Coordinates of C-alpha atoms in Angstrom, one line a residue:
M85 CA 1.6 -85.3 -20.1
K86 CA 2.9 -83.4 -17.1
P87 CA 1.1 -80.9 -14.7
Q88 CA 1.8 -77.3 -15.9
A89 CA 2.6 -76.2 -12.4
I90 CA 2.9 -77.4 -8.7
V91 CA 1.7 -75.0 -6.0
F92 CA 3.0 -75.5 -2.6
D93 CA 1.8 -74.3 0.8
L94 CA 4.7 -72.8 2.9
D95 CA 4.1 -73.8 6.7
G96 CA 4.4 -77.6 7.1
V97 CA 5.3 -78.3 3.4
I98 CA 8.5 -76.1 2.6
T99 CA 9.5 -75.6 6.3
D100 CA 7.9 -76.3 9.7
T101 CA 7.1 -72.9 11.2
A102 CA 4.0 -74.2 12.9
H103 CA 5.9 -74.4 16.3
L104 CA 7.0 -70.9 16.0
H105 CA 3.3 -69.8 15.4
F106 CA 2.4 -71.7 18.5
L107 CA 5.0 -70.2 20.7
A108 CA 4.0 -66.8 19.6
W109 CA 0.3 -67.4 20.1
R110 CA 0.7 -69.1 23.4
Q111 CA 2.6 -66.0 24.7
V112 CA -0.1 -63.6 23.4
A113 CA -2.9 -66.0 24.8
D114 CA -1.1 -66.1 28.3
E115 CA -0.9 -62.4 28.4
L116 CA -4.8 -62.5 27.7
G117 CA -5.4 -64.9 30.5
I118 CA -6.0 -67.7 28.0
V119 CA -4.4 -71.2 27.9
I120 CA -3.8 -72.9 24.6
D121 CA -1.9 -76.1 23.8
E122 CA -0.4 -77.6 20.6
E123 CA -3.5 -79.6 19.9
F124 CA -5.6 -76.3 19.8
N125 CA -2.9 -74.7 17.8
D126 CA -3.5 -77.4 15.1
S127 CA -6.8 -76.0 14.6
L128 CA -5.3 -72.7 13.4
K129 CA -3.2 -74.3 10.5
G130 CA -3.9 -72.4 7.3
I131 CA -6.1 -69.9 9.0
S132 CA -5.4 -66.1 8.8
R133 CA -4.1 -64.2 11.9
G134 CA -7.3 -62.3 12.4
E135 CA -9.4 -65.5 12.3
S136 CA -6.9 -67.4 14.4
L137 CA -7.2 -64.6 17.2
L138 CA -10.9 -64.8 17.1
R139 CA -10.8 -68.6 17.5
I140 CA -8.4 -68.1 20.6
L141 CA -10.7 -65.5 22.2
R142 CA -13.8 -67.7 21.6
H143 CA -11.7 -70.6 23.3
G144 CA -11.1 -68.3 26.3
G145 CA -14.6 -67.0 26.5
K146 CA -13.5 -63.4 25.4
E147 CA -14.8 -63.2 22.0
G148 CA -16.5 -59.8 22.7
A149 CA -13.8 -58.5 25.2
F150 CA -11.9 -56.5 22.7
S151 CA -12.8 -53.8 20.0
Q152 CA -11.5 -54.2 16.5
S153 CA -8.8 -51.9 17.0
E154 CA -7.6 -53.8 20.1
R155 CA -7.8 -57.2 18.2
E156 CA -5.5 -55.7 15.5
Q157 CA -3.1 -54.7 18.2
I158 CA -3.1 -58.2 19.6
S159 CA -2.5 -59.6 16.2
A160 CA 0.4 -57.2 15.5
R161 CA 2.0 -58.2 18.9
K162 CA 1.8 -61.8 17.9
N163 CA 3.2 -61.2 14.4
A164 CA 6.2 -59.4 16.0
L165 CA 6.9 -62.1 18.2
Y166 CA 6.7 -64.6 15.2
V167 CA 8.8 -62.5 12.8
D168 CA 11.5 -62.2 15.5
S169 CA 11.5 -66.1 16.0
L170 CA 12.1 -66.4 12.1
R171 CA 15.7 -65.2 12.7
R172 CA 16.2 -69.0 13.7
L173 CA 15.4 -70.2 10.2
T174 CA 18.4 -71.3 8.1
P175 CA 18.6 -73.2 4.7
E176 CA 18.8 -76.3 7.0
S177 CA 15.2 -75.6 8.2
V178 CA 13.8 -76.8 4.8
L179 CA 11.8 -80.1 5.2
P180 CA 13.1 -83.3 3.8
G181 CA 13.0 -83.8 0.1
I182 CA 11.7 -80.4 -0.8
R183 CA 14.7 -78.6 -2.1
E184 CA 15.4 -81.8 -4.4
L185 CA 11.8 -81.7 -5.6
L186 CA 12.0 -78.1 -6.6
A187 CA 15.4 -78.6 -8.4
T188 CA 13.9 -81.4 -10.3
L189 CA 10.7 -79.4 -11.2
R190 CA 13.0 -76.8 -12.5
T191 CA 14.8 -79.5 -14.9
E192 CA 11.6 -80.9 -15.8
Q193 CA 10.3 -77.3 -16.8
I194 CA 7.2 -77.4 -14.6
K195 CA 6.4 -74.1 -13.1
T196 CA 6.4 -73.8 -9.2
G197 CA 4.4 -71.5 -7.1
L198 CA 3.7 -70.7 -3.3
A199 CA 0.2 -70.2 -1.9
S200 CA 0.5 -69.0 1.6
V201 CA -1.6 -66.6 3.6
S202 CA 1.3 -65.4 5.4
L203 CA 2.5 -61.9 4.7
N204 CA 5.9 -63.2 6.1
A205 CA 6.3 -65.6 3.0
P206 CA 9.0 -63.5 1.3
A207 CA 11.1 -63.1 4.4
I208 CA 10.8 -66.9 5.1
L209 CA 11.9 -67.9 1.8
Q210 CA 14.9 -65.4 1.9
A211 CA 16.0 -67.0 5.3
L212 CA 15.7 -70.5 3.6
Q213 CA 17.6 -69.2 0.4
M214 CA 14.8 -70.5 -1.6
T215 CA 13.4 -67.5 -3.3
S216 CA 14.8 -68.4 -6.7
L217 CA 13.1 -71.7 -6.6
F218 CA 9.6 -70.3 -7.1
D219 CA 8.2 -68.7 -10.3
F220 CA 5.5 -66.8 -8.3
C221 CA 4.3 -66.4 -4.8
A222 CA 0.9 -65.6 -3.7
N223 CA 0.3 -64.3 -0.2
A224 CA -2.3 -62.8 2.0
A225 CA -1.7 -59.3 0.3
L226 CA -3.2 -60.4 -3.0
I227 CA -6.6 -61.9 -1.4
Q228 CA -9.7 -61.0 0.5
R229 CA -10.8 -64.7 1.6
S230 CA -8.6 -67.1 3.5
K231 CA -8.4 -70.8 3.2
P232 CA -10.7 -72.9 2.9
D233 CA -11.7 -70.4 0.2
P234 CA -9.7 -71.4 -3.0
E235 CA -8.7 -67.6 -3.6
I236 CA -4.9 -68.0 -2.6
F237 CA -4.6 -70.9 -4.9
L238 CA -6.4 -69.3 -7.8
A239 CA -4.2 -66.2 -7.3
A240 CA -1.1 -68.5 -7.6
C241 CA -2.4 -69.9 -10.8
S242 CA -3.1 -66.6 -12.3
G243 CA 0.3 -65.3 -11.3
L244 CA 1.6 -68.5 -13.1
H245 CA -0.5 -68.1 -16.1
V246 CA -1.7 -71.5 -15.8
N247 CA -5.2 -73.2 -15.7
P248 CA -6.0 -74.7 -12.4
Q249 CA -7.0 -77.9 -13.7
A250 CA -3.5 -78.4 -15.2
C251 CA -1.9 -78.1 -11.7
I252 CA -1.2 -80.0 -8.3
G253 CA -1.5 -78.2 -5.1
I254 CA 0.3 -79.4 -1.8
E255 CA -0.9 -78.9 1.6
D256 CA -0.6 -80.0 5.1
A257 CA -3.7 -78.4 6.6
Q258 CA -7.4 -79.5 6.2
A259 CA -8.4 -75.8 5.3
G260 CA -5.8 -75.9 2.6
I261 CA -6.9 -79.3 1.1
E262 CA -10.4 -77.9 1.0
A263 CA -9.0 -74.8 -0.9
I264 CA -7.1 -76.8 -3.5
N265 CA -10.2 -79.1 -4.3
A266 CA -12.5 -76.0 -4.4
S267 CA -10.0 -74.5 -7.1
G268 CA -10.1 -77.2 -9.3
M269 CA -6.6 -78.4 -8.9
R270 CA -5.5 -81.9 -7.9
S271 CA -4.7 -82.1 -4.1
V272 CA -1.8 -83.7 -2.3
G273 CA -2.0 -83.8 1.4
I274 CA 1.1 -84.3 3.7
G275 CA 0.0 -85.8 7.2
S276 CA -1.9 -88.8 8.1
S277 CA -5.0 -86.8 9.6
L278 CA -6.2 -85.0 6.5
T279 CA -9.3 -86.0 4.5
G280 CA -10.4 -85.4 1.0
A281 CA -7.0 -85.2 -0.7
D282 CA -6.5 -86.9 -4.0
L283 CA -3.3 -88.3 -2.6
L284 CA -2.1 -88.4 0.9
L285 CA 1.7 -88.8 1.9
P286 CA 2.8 -89.3 5.5
T287 CA 5.7 -86.9 5.2
T288 CA 7.6 -84.7 2.7
E289 CA 10.2 -87.3 2.3
F290 CA 7.6 -89.2 0.1
L291 CA 7.0 -86.1 -2.0
T292 CA 9.1 -86.8 -5.0
W293 CA 8.8 -86.1 -8.8
P294 CA 8.5 -89.8 -9.8
C295 CA 5.6 -90.0 -7.0
L296 CA 3.8 -86.8 -8.4
S297 CA 4.4 -87.9 -12.0
A298 CA 2.8 -91.3 -11.4
F299 CA -0.1 -89.6 -9.4
W300 CA -0.6 -87.2 -12.3
Q301 CA -0.7 -89.9 -14.9
L302 CA -3.0 -92.3 -13.0
D303 CA -5.4 -89.3 -12.6
K304 CA -5.6 -88.9 -16.2

């Protein structure tokens, strides 16, 4: 037996845009008189833009300093900086092994999905020339609750017309692993610091179809 589908997170699994997010947030935070570093930025992985801003404001002791409207303007400013930086992405920006894995899954007739809280996901896939490699892409426009709530992964399964219990989800963020587990899917984590993943791999280079197939069979 094979999984019916494999659902991928985008940032940190398909391509590494985390540093681009950090540069945009750091510029916005600096404009607000708040200092953040890359270690703090790690705590924003898999978190929505609005929640990320709240965490930054809380970190800088300015949680109550801005109205909802002002926070939305700040978030829009960050997104504009981030979207502008996406022009640096090329097909060579795909993480090691990912394009080969997606091609193999197509051959194996296993559906592929994307579960990203980024509204920029379609633009990122286009820049990477990977749009045709995914059968369905779930993004923040389809959900009300961000990770670690399982809604984004359930939306991906719904769009793929598959049962979550018959799928594997792949993430590099702790909130994402928790979301996959809560959805009923089997979880694969990329990175050494994650906890709770059913399978933990150090980098995407280890993310191959033989590896995932053996993991699926062992789980059964």
